[in-house]
Structure formats: structure tokens, C-alpha cells
Short mmCIF file of C-alpha atoms and ligand atoms in Angstrom, two decimals:
data_model
loop_
_atom_site.label_atom_id
_atom_site.label_comp_id
_atom_site.label_asym_id
_atom_site.label_seq_id
_atom_site.Cartn_x
_atom_site.Cartn_y
_atom_site.Cartn_z
CA UNK A 1 148.99 93.20 53.84
CA UNK A 2 148.97 96.58 55.52
CA UNK A 3 151.31 99.09 53.88
CA UNK A 4 153.93 100.58 56.17
CA UNK A 5 154.21 103.85 54.26
CA UNK A 6 152.22 105.44 51.48
CA UNK A 7 152.98 108.99 50.44
CA UNK A 8 151.44 111.49 50.36
CA UNK A 9 150.05 110.98 53.85
CA UNK A 10 146.30 111.50 54.37
CA UNK A 11 144.49 112.21 57.64
CA UNK A 12 141.50 109.89 57.97
CA UNK A 13 138.53 110.44 60.25
CA UNK A 14 136.61 107.21 61.00
CA UNK A 15 133.10 107.88 62.31
CA UNK A 16 130.80 105.19 63.66
CA UNK A 17 127.14 106.26 63.65
CA UNK A 18 124.81 106.27 66.61
CA UNK A 19 122.50 103.40 67.28
CA UNK A 20 119.02 104.30 68.35
CA UNK A 21 117.13 102.56 71.08
CA UNK A 22 117.40 98.85 70.55
CA UNK A 23 116.67 95.71 72.49
CA UNK A 24 120.11 94.30 71.78
CA UNK A 25 122.26 97.24 72.83
CA UNK A 26 121.26 97.39 76.52
CA UNK A 27 121.25 101.18 76.71
CA UNK A 28 118.82 101.25 79.66
CA UNK A 29 121.50 99.41 81.65
CA UNK A 30 124.14 102.08 81.09
CA UNK A 31 122.90 104.52 83.80
CA UNK A 32 123.38 101.71 86.33
CA UNK A 33 127.03 101.24 85.40
CA UNK A 34 130.14 103.27 86.13
CA UNK A 35 130.04 105.24 82.89
CA UNK A 36 129.26 102.86 80.02
CA UNK A 37 128.01 104.81 77.01
CA UNK A 38 128.01 102.38 74.10
CA UNK A 39 127.47 98.73 73.32
CA UNK A 40 130.55 97.18 71.64
CA UNK A 41 133.61 98.61 69.86
CA UNK A 42 132.79 98.47 66.13
CA UNK A 43 135.01 95.76 64.67
CA UNK A 44 134.79 96.81 61.01
CA UNK A 45 135.83 100.42 61.37
CA UNK A 46 138.59 99.63 63.88
CA UNK A 47 139.88 96.97 61.51
CA UNK A 48 140.00 99.45 58.62
CA UNK A 49 141.70 101.97 60.91
CA UNK A 50 144.38 99.38 61.67
CA UNK A 51 144.76 98.48 57.98
CA UNK A 52 145.40 102.04 56.79
CA UNK A 53 149.06 102.78 55.99
CA UNK A 54 151.04 102.94 59.21
CA UNK A 55 152.18 106.51 58.48
CA UNK A 56 148.60 107.87 58.04
CA UNK A 57 147.15 109.60 61.11
CA UNK A 58 143.70 108.25 62.05
CA UNK A 59 141.05 109.60 64.39
CA UNK A 60 138.22 107.32 65.48
CA UNK A 61 134.92 108.72 66.75
CA UNK A 62 132.03 106.59 67.98
CA UNK A 63 129.03 108.90 67.96
CA UNK A 64 127.39 106.70 70.57
CA UNK A 65 129.94 108.21 72.94
CA UNK A 66 130.39 111.71 71.52
CA UNK A 67 129.72 113.31 68.14
CA UNK A 68 132.43 114.15 65.64
CA UNK A 69 133.19 117.85 66.09
CA UNK A 70 133.97 120.74 63.80
CA UNK A 71 137.60 120.32 64.84
CA UNK A 72 137.56 116.66 63.76
CA UNK A 73 136.17 117.49 60.33
CA UNK A 74 138.59 120.41 59.89
CA UNK A 75 141.49 118.12 60.81
CA UNK A 76 140.50 115.35 58.36
CA UNK A 77 141.25 114.98 54.66
CA UNK A 78 138.73 112.18 54.18
CA UNK A 79 136.01 110.50 56.24
CA UNK A 80 135.23 106.78 56.58
CA UNK A 81 131.84 105.57 57.80
CA UNK A 82 130.55 102.07 58.43
CA UNK A 83 127.40 100.56 59.86
CA UNK A 84 124.37 98.33 59.60
CA UNK A 85 121.00 98.85 57.93
CA UNK A 86 119.43 100.30 61.06
CA UNK A 87 122.05 103.06 61.10
CA UNK A 88 121.31 104.20 57.54
CA UNK A 89 119.78 107.60 58.48
CA UNK A 90 122.69 108.34 60.80
CA UNK A 91 125.28 107.33 58.18
CA UNK A 92 123.67 109.58 55.58
CA UNK A 93 123.63 112.40 58.09
CA UNK A 94 127.36 112.02 58.84
CA UNK A 95 127.97 112.18 55.09
CA UNK A 96 126.06 115.47 54.89
CA UNK A 97 128.08 116.94 57.75
CA UNK A 98 131.36 115.88 56.15
CA UNK A 99 130.29 117.36 52.81
CA UNK A 100 129.69 120.66 54.55
CA UNK A 101 133.49 120.65 55.05
CA UNK A 102 133.98 119.55 51.43
CA UNK A 103 135.46 116.23 52.51
CA UNK A 104 135.32 113.02 50.50
CA UNK A 105 133.33 110.36 52.37
CA UNK A 106 133.72 106.60 51.95
CA UNK A 107 131.23 104.09 53.31
CA UNK A 108 131.87 100.41 53.94
CA UNK A 109 130.36 97.64 56.04
CA UNK A 110 127.41 95.26 55.85
CA UNK A 111 124.67 97.70 54.90
CA UNK A 112 126.31 99.27 51.87
CA UNK A 113 127.63 95.87 50.80
CA UNK A 114 124.07 94.55 50.65
CA UNK A 115 122.31 97.72 49.45
CA UNK A 116 124.71 100.07 47.64
CA UNK A 117 121.78 101.93 46.07
CA UNK A 118 120.75 103.20 49.50
CA UNK A 119 123.80 105.46 49.66
CA UNK A 120 123.72 107.78 46.63
CA UNK A 121 125.36 110.77 48.34
CA UNK A 122 128.61 109.09 49.39
CA UNK A 123 131.72 109.70 47.29
CA UNK A 124 133.13 106.18 47.62
CA UNK A 125 131.20 102.97 48.19
CA UNK A 126 133.31 100.12 49.54
CA UNK A 127 131.32 97.01 48.72
CA UNK A 128 132.39 93.72 50.31
CA UNK A 129 135.04 92.82 52.83
CA UNK A 130 138.58 94.03 53.38
CA UNK A 131 140.55 93.37 50.20
CA UNK A 132 141.50 94.81 46.83
CA UNK A 133 138.74 97.44 47.02
CA UNK A 134 140.31 98.73 50.25
CA UNK A 135 143.74 98.97 48.60
CA UNK A 136 142.22 100.82 45.67
CA UNK A 137 140.44 103.26 47.98
CA UNK A 138 143.68 104.00 49.83
CA UNK A 139 145.57 104.47 46.55
CA UNK A 140 142.94 106.87 45.19
CA UNK A 141 142.84 108.94 48.36
CA UNK A 142 146.61 109.10 48.43
CA UNK A 143 146.66 110.40 44.86
CA UNK A 144 143.84 112.87 45.41
CA UNK A 145 141.77 113.25 48.59
CA UNK A 146 139.27 115.69 47.09
CA UNK A 147 135.71 114.67 46.29
CA UNK A 148 135.40 112.85 42.95
CA UNK A 149 133.03 114.30 40.34
CA UNK A 150 130.80 111.24 40.49
CA UNK A 151 130.32 108.41 42.96
CA UNK A 152 133.01 105.71 42.77
CA UNK A 153 132.00 102.13 43.59
CA UNK A 154 134.85 99.85 44.63
CA UNK A 155 133.97 96.19 45.00
CA UNK A 156 136.20 93.63 46.66
CA UNK A 157 136.93 90.78 44.29
CA UNK A 158 139.91 89.45 46.18
CA UNK A 159 139.38 89.36 49.94
CA UNK A 160 142.31 89.72 52.28
CA UNK A 161 142.83 86.34 53.99
CA UNK A 162 141.68 86.62 57.59
CA UNK A 163 145.07 85.33 58.66
CA UNK A 164 146.48 88.62 57.29
CA UNK A 165 144.02 90.82 59.20
CA UNK A 166 145.75 93.26 61.54
CA UNK A 167 144.65 93.53 65.17
CA UNK A 168 141.80 96.09 65.17
CA UNK A 169 142.89 99.50 66.40
CA UNK A 170 141.26 99.09 69.82
CA UNK A 171 143.70 101.67 71.17
CA UNK A 172 141.83 104.39 69.23
CA UNK A 173 138.54 103.64 70.99
CA UNK A 174 137.56 104.64 74.52
CA UNK A 175 137.33 100.98 75.30
CA UNK A 176 136.26 101.33 78.92
CA UNK A 177 133.11 103.12 77.85
CA UNK A 178 131.72 100.00 76.15
CA UNK A 179 129.29 97.56 77.70
CA UNK A 180 131.12 94.60 76.15
CA UNK A 181 134.45 93.99 74.48
CA UNK A 182 134.25 92.43 71.01
CA UNK A 183 136.43 90.19 68.92
CA UNK A 184 136.00 88.53 65.52
CA UNK A 185 137.32 85.05 64.89
CA UNK A 186 135.58 83.93 61.71
CA UNK A 187 133.39 85.09 58.85
CA UNK A 188 130.66 83.17 57.06
CA UNK A 189 128.35 80.28 57.93
CA UNK A 190 127.79 76.89 56.24
CA UNK A 191 123.99 76.95 56.74
CA UNK A 192 121.42 78.74 54.64
CA UNK A 193 118.58 79.85 56.87
CA UNK A 194 116.06 81.53 54.64
CA UNK A 195 116.04 84.92 56.37
CA UNK A 196 119.79 85.29 56.98
CA UNK A 197 122.15 87.41 54.88
CA UNK A 198 125.39 86.01 56.32
CA UNK A 199 125.97 83.23 53.72
CA UNK A 200 125.13 85.67 50.88
CA UNK A 201 127.43 88.39 52.19
CA UNK A 202 130.30 86.39 53.66
CA UNK A 203 130.09 82.94 52.10
CA UNK A 204 129.29 79.43 53.30
CA UNK A 205 132.85 78.32 53.87
CA UNK A 206 133.84 80.08 57.10
CA UNK A 207 137.16 81.88 56.96
CA UNK A 208 139.07 82.08 60.19
CA UNK A 209 141.88 83.88 61.97
CA UNK A 210 144.70 81.92 63.53
CA UNK A 211 144.66 81.21 67.29
CA UNK A 212 147.78 83.40 67.57
CA UNK A 213 145.84 86.36 66.12
CA UNK A 214 143.02 85.85 68.60
CA UNK A 215 145.45 85.69 71.50
CA UNK A 216 147.14 88.89 70.28
CA UNK A 217 143.73 90.58 70.12
CA UNK A 218 142.81 89.44 73.61
CA UNK A 219 146.14 90.75 74.88
CA UNK A 220 145.48 94.09 73.23
CA UNK A 221 141.93 94.30 74.61
CA UNK A 222 143.36 93.61 78.05
CA UNK A 223 146.05 96.27 77.58
CA UNK A 224 143.28 98.70 76.62
CA UNK A 225 141.52 97.98 79.90
CA UNK A 226 138.85 95.37 79.11
CA UNK A 227 138.24 93.16 82.13
CA UNK A 228 134.58 92.21 81.79
CA UNK A 229 132.85 90.26 79.07
CA UNK A 230 134.15 89.83 75.54
CA UNK A 231 131.77 88.80 72.77
CA UNK A 232 132.91 86.77 69.77
CA UNK A 233 130.85 88.51 67.11
CA UNK A 234 131.15 85.60 64.65
CA UNK A 235 127.80 84.57 63.29
CA UNK A 236 128.46 80.96 64.17
CA UNK A 237 131.38 80.10 66.46
CA UNK A 238 131.15 76.46 65.36
CA UNK A 239 130.73 77.22 61.64
CA UNK A 240 134.04 75.38 61.34
CA UNK A 241 134.01 72.92 64.24
CA UNK A 242 137.57 71.74 63.78
CA UNK A 243 138.86 75.31 63.86
CA UNK A 244 136.86 76.00 67.03
CA UNK A 245 138.39 72.91 68.63
CA UNK A 246 141.86 74.07 67.58
CA UNK A 247 141.28 77.53 69.05
CA UNK A 248 139.84 76.52 72.41
CA UNK A 249 143.04 75.14 74.01
CA UNK A 250 144.72 78.48 73.24
CA UNK A 251 141.88 80.34 74.93
CA UNK A 252 142.09 78.04 77.94
CA UNK A 253 145.84 78.60 78.23
CA UNK A 254 145.38 82.37 77.87
CA UNK A 255 142.72 82.47 80.58
CA UNK A 256 144.95 80.48 82.92
CA UNK A 257 147.90 82.75 82.20
CA UNK A 258 145.97 85.99 82.68
CA UNK A 259 143.82 84.94 85.63
CA UNK A 260 140.41 84.63 83.92
CA UNK A 261 139.92 88.38 83.70
CA UNK A 262 137.54 87.99 80.79
CA UNK A 263 134.24 86.18 80.56
CA UNK A 264 133.60 85.02 77.01
CA UNK A 265 130.40 84.90 74.96
CA UNK A 266 129.62 83.89 71.39
CA UNK A 267 126.94 83.02 68.86
CA UNK A 268 126.49 79.43 67.75
CA UNK A 269 123.90 77.13 66.31
CA UNK A 270 121.90 75.13 68.84
CA UNK A 271 123.33 71.86 67.56
CA UNK A 272 126.42 72.75 69.61
CA UNK A 273 124.49 70.82 72.28
CA UNK A 274 125.52 67.66 70.42
CA UNK A 275 129.20 68.46 70.85
CA UNK A 276 130.20 67.80 74.45
CA UNK A 277 133.87 67.92 73.49
CA UNK A 278 133.40 71.55 72.39
CA UNK A 279 131.15 72.50 75.30
CA UNK A 280 133.60 71.11 77.87
CA UNK A 281 136.46 73.13 76.41
CA UNK A 282 134.29 76.24 76.22
CA UNK A 283 133.52 75.84 79.91
CA UNK A 284 137.24 75.59 80.63
CA UNK A 285 137.86 78.71 78.52
CA UNK A 286 135.27 80.48 80.67
CA UNK A 287 132.56 80.98 78.06
CA UNK A 288 129.49 81.95 80.03
CA UNK A 289 126.92 82.84 77.36
CA UNK A 290 125.91 81.50 73.96
CA UNK A 291 123.48 83.31 71.71
CA UNK A 292 121.51 80.69 69.75
CA UNK A 293 119.15 81.62 66.96
CA UNK A 294 116.37 79.33 68.12
CA UNK A 295 113.93 81.49 66.10
CA UNK A 296 110.82 79.46 66.95
CA UNK A 297 109.90 76.38 68.95
CA UNK A 298 107.65 75.23 66.07
CA UNK A 299 109.33 72.36 64.12
CA UNK A 300 107.28 73.07 60.97
CA UNK A 301 108.43 76.67 61.01
CA UNK A 302 112.06 75.60 61.46
CA UNK A 303 111.79 73.27 58.49
CA UNK A 304 110.14 75.99 56.38
CA UNK A 305 113.01 78.43 57.07
CA UNK A 306 115.65 75.73 56.39
CA UNK A 307 116.78 75.69 59.98
CA UNK A 308 116.38 71.95 60.52
CA UNK A 309 119.75 71.89 62.27
CA UNK A 310 118.00 73.39 65.31
CA UNK A 311 116.15 70.09 65.65
CA UNK A 312 119.18 67.82 65.89
CA UNK A 313 118.34 67.59 69.56
CA UNK A 314 114.98 68.50 71.13
CA UNK A 315 115.21 72.24 71.72
CA UNK A 316 114.61 72.21 75.48
CA UNK A 317 117.05 69.34 75.92
CA UNK A 318 119.67 71.27 73.93
CA UNK A 319 119.23 74.33 76.16
CA UNK A 320 119.55 72.22 79.34
CA UNK A 321 122.70 70.62 77.99
CA UNK A 322 124.32 73.99 77.31
CA UNK A 323 123.23 75.20 80.78
CA UNK A 324 124.87 72.14 82.34
CA UNK A 325 128.23 73.46 81.12
CA UNK A 326 127.62 76.75 82.91
CA UNK A 327 126.57 78.67 79.82
CA UNK A 328 123.40 80.74 79.70
CA UNK A 329 121.51 80.57 76.42
CA UNK A 330 120.34 83.82 74.86
CA UNK A 331 117.81 83.22 72.14
CA UNK A 332 116.77 84.96 68.97
CA UNK A 333 113.04 84.58 68.23
CA UNK A 334 111.13 85.60 65.10
CA UNK A 335 107.40 86.32 64.86
CA UNK A 336 105.43 86.93 61.68
CA UNK A 337 106.55 83.75 59.94
CA UNK A 338 104.33 82.26 57.25
CA UNK A 339 103.74 79.28 59.52
CA UNK A 340 102.49 81.47 62.40
CA UNK A 341 98.90 81.09 63.57
CA UNK A 342 96.78 83.13 66.00
CA UNK A 343 98.11 80.76 68.72
CA UNK A 344 101.80 81.43 68.03
CA UNK A 345 102.15 84.12 70.69
CA UNK A 346 100.81 81.83 73.43
CA UNK A 347 103.03 78.97 72.27
CA UNK A 348 106.00 81.30 72.43
CA UNK A 349 105.19 82.39 75.97
CA UNK A 350 104.95 78.73 77.00
CA UNK A 351 108.37 78.18 75.48
CA UNK A 352 109.79 81.15 77.40
CA UNK A 353 108.46 79.65 80.65
CA UNK A 354 109.73 76.16 79.92
CA UNK A 355 113.13 77.12 78.57
CA UNK A 356 113.86 79.48 81.51
CA UNK A 357 115.87 81.61 79.11
CA UNK A 358 116.01 85.11 80.60
CA UNK A 359 116.97 87.03 77.47
CA UNK A 360 115.18 86.42 74.19
CA UNK A 361 115.40 88.94 71.38
CA UNK A 362 111.88 88.72 69.97
CA UNK A 363 111.68 90.35 66.55
CA UNK A 364 109.21 90.58 63.74
CA UNK A 365 110.35 88.94 60.52
CA UNK A 366 112.18 91.39 58.27
CA UNK A 367 113.36 90.48 54.77
CA UNK A 368 116.98 91.48 54.20
CA UNK A 369 118.49 91.91 50.74
CA UNK A 370 120.73 89.06 49.60
CA UNK A 371 118.61 86.42 51.33
CA UNK A 372 116.47 83.60 49.94
CA UNK A 373 113.57 85.12 51.90
CA UNK A 374 113.91 88.43 50.06
CA UNK A 375 113.95 86.63 46.70
CA UNK A 376 110.89 84.54 47.55
CA UNK A 377 108.85 87.45 48.86
CA UNK A 378 109.80 89.54 45.86
CA UNK A 379 108.50 86.76 43.61
CA UNK A 380 105.34 86.59 45.69
CA UNK A 381 105.03 90.41 45.63
CA UNK A 382 105.02 90.48 49.43
CA UNK A 383 107.78 93.03 50.04
CA UNK A 384 106.44 96.29 51.41
CA UNK A 385 108.66 99.35 51.01
CA UNK A 386 107.17 101.57 53.68
CA UNK A 387 109.44 102.84 56.48
CA UNK A 388 106.43 103.64 58.67
CA UNK A 389 105.85 99.89 59.20
CA UNK A 390 107.62 97.63 61.67
CA UNK A 391 108.44 95.10 58.95
CA UNK A 392 108.86 95.07 55.19
CA UNK A 393 107.03 91.73 54.95
CA UNK A 394 103.39 91.33 53.98
CA UNK A 395 102.51 88.73 56.61
CA UNK A 396 99.98 86.02 55.92
CA UNK A 397 98.18 86.98 59.15
CA UNK A 398 96.80 90.55 59.41
CA UNK A 399 99.67 92.99 60.06
CA UNK A 400 98.00 94.60 63.09
CA UNK A 401 97.38 91.19 64.68
CA UNK A 402 101.04 90.20 64.29
CA UNK A 403 102.31 93.47 65.79
CA UNK A 404 99.79 93.18 68.62
CA UNK A 405 100.91 89.59 69.34
CA UNK A 406 104.52 90.79 69.45
CA UNK A 407 103.67 93.57 71.89
CA UNK A 408 101.78 91.15 74.11
CA UNK A 409 104.69 88.69 74.12
CA UNK A 410 107.12 91.45 75.06
CA UNK A 411 104.86 92.66 77.86
CA UNK A 412 104.28 89.23 79.37
CA UNK A 413 107.73 87.69 78.85
CA UNK A 414 109.42 90.62 80.57
CA UNK A 415 107.13 91.12 83.55
CA UNK A 416 109.71 91.70 86.31
CA UNK A 417 108.62 88.78 88.50
CA UNK A 418 108.73 86.40 85.51
CA UNK A 419 112.11 87.63 84.33
CA UNK A 420 113.72 87.46 87.77
CA UNK A 421 112.28 83.98 88.30
CA UNK A 422 114.12 82.90 85.15
CA UNK A 423 117.31 84.57 86.39
CA UNK A 424 116.95 82.82 89.76
CA UNK A 425 116.72 79.51 87.90
CA UNK A 426 119.87 80.35 85.95
CA UNK A 427 121.77 81.18 89.13
CA UNK A 428 120.96 77.78 90.54
CA UNK A 429 121.10 75.53 87.48
CA UNK A 430 123.48 77.30 85.09
CA UNK A 431 125.83 79.72 86.79
CA UNK A 432 126.51 77.16 89.52
CA UNK A 433 128.03 74.89 86.85
CA UNK A 434 130.64 77.41 85.79
CA UNK A 435 134.32 76.94 86.26
CA UNK A 436 135.40 78.09 89.72
CA UNK A 437 138.04 80.58 88.72
CA UNK A 438 140.73 81.99 91.01
CA UNK A 439 140.40 85.64 91.96
CA UNK A 440 143.10 87.39 89.99
CA UNK A 441 145.00 90.48 91.20
CA UNK A 442 143.10 92.48 88.55
CA UNK A 443 139.77 91.38 89.99
CA UNK A 444 140.96 92.25 93.51
CA UNK A 445 142.28 95.64 92.43
CA UNK A 446 140.81 98.76 93.98
CA UNK A 447 139.70 99.96 90.51
CA UNK A 448 137.65 96.83 90.01
CA UNK A 449 136.17 96.86 93.49
CA UNK A 450 135.28 100.53 93.09
CA UNK A 451 133.55 99.73 89.80
CA UNK A 452 131.47 97.01 91.43
CA UNK A 453 130.57 99.29 94.34
CA UNK A 454 129.40 102.06 91.99
CA UNK A 455 127.22 99.60 90.11
CA UNK A 456 125.80 98.13 93.32
CA UNK A 457 125.02 101.62 94.63
CA UNK A 458 123.24 102.52 91.38
CA UNK A 459 121.31 99.26 91.29
CA UNK A 460 120.22 99.43 94.94
CA UNK A 461 119.21 103.08 94.69
CA UNK A 462 117.68 103.30 91.22
CA UNK A 463 116.07 99.85 91.17
CA UNK A 464 115.89 98.69 94.79
CA UNK A 465 114.66 101.98 96.27
CA UNK A 466 113.22 104.13 93.50
CA UNK A 467 112.26 101.38 91.02
CA UNK A 468 108.61 100.44 90.60
CA UNK A 469 109.49 96.73 90.42
CA UNK A 470 111.60 96.74 93.58
CA UNK A 471 109.59 93.95 95.24
CA UNK A 472 110.45 91.51 92.40
CA UNK A 473 114.03 92.76 92.43
CA UNK A 474 114.61 92.18 96.15
CA UNK A 475 113.00 88.74 95.99
CA UNK A 476 115.74 87.88 93.51
CA UNK A 477 118.55 89.94 95.05
CA UNK A 478 118.40 88.91 98.71
CA UNK A 479 119.24 85.23 98.13
CA UNK A 480 122.10 86.35 95.85
CA UNK A 481 123.47 88.58 98.60
CA UNK A 482 123.13 85.78 101.16
CA UNK A 483 125.17 83.52 98.84
CA UNK A 484 127.75 86.26 98.21
CA UNK A 485 126.97 86.09 94.49
CA UNK A 486 127.66 89.75 93.76
CA UNK A 487 128.74 89.15 90.17
CA UNK A 488 125.53 87.26 89.33
CA UNK A 489 123.47 89.94 91.03
CA UNK A 490 125.07 92.82 89.14
CA UNK A 491 124.96 91.10 85.74
CA UNK A 492 121.32 90.02 86.08
CA UNK A 493 120.16 93.36 87.49
CA UNK A 494 121.86 95.39 84.72
CA UNK A 495 120.53 93.33 81.84
CA UNK A 496 117.18 92.73 83.56
CA UNK A 497 116.61 96.47 84.00
CA UNK A 498 117.17 97.09 80.32
CA UNK A 499 114.83 94.27 79.31
CA UNK A 500 112.05 95.42 81.62
CA UNK A 501 112.21 99.07 80.55
CA UNK A 502 112.56 98.26 76.84
CA UNK A 503 109.72 95.72 76.91
CA UNK A 504 107.41 98.21 78.60
CA UNK A 505 108.14 100.75 75.88
CA UNK A 506 107.64 98.08 73.25
CA UNK A 507 104.29 96.95 74.60
CA UNK A 508 103.10 100.56 74.44
CA UNK A 509 104.17 100.80 70.79
CA UNK A 510 107.18 103.01 71.51
CA UNK A 511 109.76 100.59 70.13
CA UNK A 512 110.30 98.86 66.83
CA UNK A 513 109.12 95.30 66.45
CA UNK A 514 112.15 94.52 64.34
CA UNK A 515 115.80 95.20 64.98
CA UNK A 516 116.11 95.95 61.29
CA UNK A 517 113.24 98.37 60.89
CA UNK A 518 114.13 102.03 60.75
CA UNK A 519 110.73 103.21 61.99
CA UNK A 520 111.25 105.50 65.01
CA UNK A 521 114.93 105.71 64.25
CA UNK A 522 114.98 108.87 62.18
CA UNK A 523 114.40 111.14 65.17
CA UNK A 524 117.55 110.07 66.95
CA UNK A 525 120.12 111.39 64.53
CA UNK A 526 122.33 113.61 66.67
CA UNK A 527 122.34 117.27 65.88
CA UNK A 528 125.84 118.68 65.75
S1 SF4 B 601 122.95 79.37 61.29
FE1 SF4 B 601 122.83 81.52 61.91
S2 SF4 B 601 124.46 82.58 60.77
FE2 SF4 B 601 124.15 80.57 59.82
S3 SF4 B 601 122.74 80.97 58.13
FE3 SF4 B 601 121.49 80.34 59.90
S4 SF4 B 601 120.94 82.25 60.95
FE4 SF4 B 601 122.63 82.72 59.53
#
């Protein structure tokens, strides 16, 4: 449990590193909004901030919004950093800056938990989830905040039960500057897909928060000003189906009570399509998007990666079922699998057409530590440690052919006319199935209307007038305007613009072919 008071008091600066250009963070959409500057509030660091003793002052800086300043470092007695593998250069750079002020720096989160050896310059490594290692770190800093003589590695052996997690310190973040709100309900996944590090890092028996905790978090997000979409960052929302069914009535009641101010999104396995009782309740709770790791339409490939559960219903049928409950499917796709052939790219493009999924994150296979894939490729001597490549996997097909196939898929899948045709389909066959929610006073407020007007102005001017794909845009937008579907128009135009711009960069070789690769990412470390 969080300590109320620990003396002496220490001032803690929590710094979240910058992301660099990424398909999944939608940064090309930000200039069309009313001031969004970052993707989602970082759950891990805000959780730690809330867990620190109540009498310790905490500053939180997300460097995606603004860099930590000299004043921040001079104020602090210790610095906490957290992030994912792709933020490694930025995390190391924050450490350097903090050391220039002779501050002790602790790093936690998924990257250091999987690869502690990648962070030799940090003073404290926090390996694993919130738990006894966190208590030990707090105790050590309280005793002595100065830099230890040698690196100290603290590993969580006893995790804090999720039911004891405090509400993340959303109040410390500039929450209105995020594209999406975020919330965590569970941790862990019962499956064991070969490439995935979730079971290795967080276990196969999902741990969950109580419905009351989730409602308290939603209330706090609302108090902090979130009115748009909120993403459940859990790796698999139905990892524990019974718990999901227990939670949903609480979400439905909360939405009714608060006037459906939030649209909900989550990640789940595609076999959710076999659970109409869950899908119906999700519709009532106003879930509008599910990210499904479809990975590949090739059944042999799914079997090879131990993702047979994706085949519990035919994939296209599963997508249609989810759409019939008003939820758009977003799909993860992997290229460079051992089962790929020279025809894989074309098969994937056919799948994109048939599935009508607008947003697919198409990545090259990357082996992550603590995965069965990593172990197998290590045995087969097929791990390549070369940051200049787009993947650390020695593919069975020639590397250049795989990267070229990826670029071609990105270019063709995100041609504006193709993308907007898929969005038009979604408007008619998915969004039309959503719950018809009452217009709440918050939605009718001048602040909300002003926000929508700013976004519409930006979209019409920057895309509809100045944009080079304006013809495809207006073909999609005019019917939306005729139907009065302003919300659908704004959401599709924002995300669509990001996808089109990113895919163009990608097809020219200006973007990474893997969300995990750090190629091209070094240059974006902010200079202070
Ligand atoms: S279902 Fe998803 S979260 Fe679970 S192991 Fe597979 S890829 Fe990972």
C-alpha cells in the first residue's frame, strides 16, 4: 500500500521520454486538432507518481509535450524514468542530463524489465512491476538521495496486488494535450504467441483491478478534462472473460450516469467474436474500437506462431461480427514471418480490401527478449544485432525483398482513395450499429463545440483545400456532411491523415518497418 508519510521527504522528478515518429502514435494528426501534442498519458510513470509517499512532492514531465528544464532538474532530488524499447536512446539521454545535475536516476518499465543490461548508466534499475522493489527504492532514496557508488538493481519478487494500485496521478499530466485518454484494467495474458513478451513479463494468469477502481479512474479522468476516447491499454481485455463480464455492467452504469462523454477502446483477441454476451455489453458501454492482433490472414502462419485462437472463427466473419456491434476493428499485421512467401504482400493487400479495416499497423517481425521467438532464433543463430536494420531477425526470404514488400504494402494499403473507401464502408456498416447515445450537456458545451469547430476548420483548410488528396477526401466527406455525421468525419479525417502521410514516408524508406526498431530514432532525441 502507498505510504502516507515517509521522512525525510524527497522531491521526485518523473520524466517520460519522447517518442519518435511512429505509425501508432498518430502525430501527423495533431496539427489538425485543437492542440494535441502527445499520444496517451503514460500509465506506468503516473502510477509510480501516485504510489510515492503522499508527503513527497512530485513533478511529472512528458517530453512529448515539453522537455524537462534546468529548473526541474535543480528542483529535484532524484529522477524517475520509464519507457519502452523504442525510447531507449531518449531514456539514456535523460539519464545523462540528470547526471549533469548530479542527480540519482532510477529507470523502470517494460524495457528495463526485459533488458536490464541495456541501461548501464542508470543508478537504480527497477526490474518488474510495482511491488517490493518499489518500496525498497523509496526507502533507499529516503535514507540517501545521492548517487550510489555502483548501479543498484532492484527486482520485484512480490508484486503489489492490482486491487491495491492507486489511481494514477492523472492530475499531474496536461491531460487535454493527449490524443487519447488511457486506463489499465488488467495485466498479463493466458496465451503464448511466439513473438509476444506479455506472458513472459506479466504472466499468463491475468491480474485485474476491481470495477470500483476502474470507475474511480474514469471519474478522475473526467475531472481532469477527458471527454473523447479512452483506451484500455490491457494487452487482452478478455484475458479473464469472467472479470470482463463483471466489469462491463459497471461501465454501462457509469456511461449512463455521466452521459456517455467517453468513447471506449481496447485490445482483445479476435475470438471475442465468439462471445456475443460480451460484445453486446461492450456496445452498451459504448466501446467503439477493438484492436485485434490478427497478425496474418495465413492459417499456417497463425499455427506456426501459436496463435491458433485467431482461427476459432473465420477471420473475416469474426471482423464482420465485431462490426455488427458497432465496433471498428484495428488490426496488427506482421510481415517477415518464416511462413512468408514472395506472394505474402499481395495476399495481405487482398485481405486489407476484403476486411475493410481502415487501420492496420503493418510491422516487420522483430524478436523481443523474453519471448519464445527470441529463444528459437537465438538457437538458430538468426538474431542480428545491428541497429541500422529495420528488424533484428534474419528472415528466411532475402532481407531487402521483405522490406520492399512492406514498403509496397504500406504504399498501396494507404492510398487515400482506398483508405477513405474503407472508412466509408465503416460509416455505413459499423458506426451505424453503435448505440444511439443522448447528447450530454458536456457534449453541447461551448468548449466542446469550439473544439469541434477548430478541428473542422483545420481539416477543411489543411486537407480539403491545401491537401494533395483533397479529391478523395471530399468524396468521403460530403456524404458525411449530408448525413450530419460530424463526429465520424472528424475522427476518420484525423486518423486518415496520419496514416496517409506516415505511409508515404514509409514507402520512401523514411520510416521504420518495425515499431520496435530504433533505426531512425536516434536523431530525434530532444536537445535541451
Ligand atoms: S494474445 Fe496478444 S497479448 Fe496475448 S500472448 Fe498473444 S499477442 Fe500477446
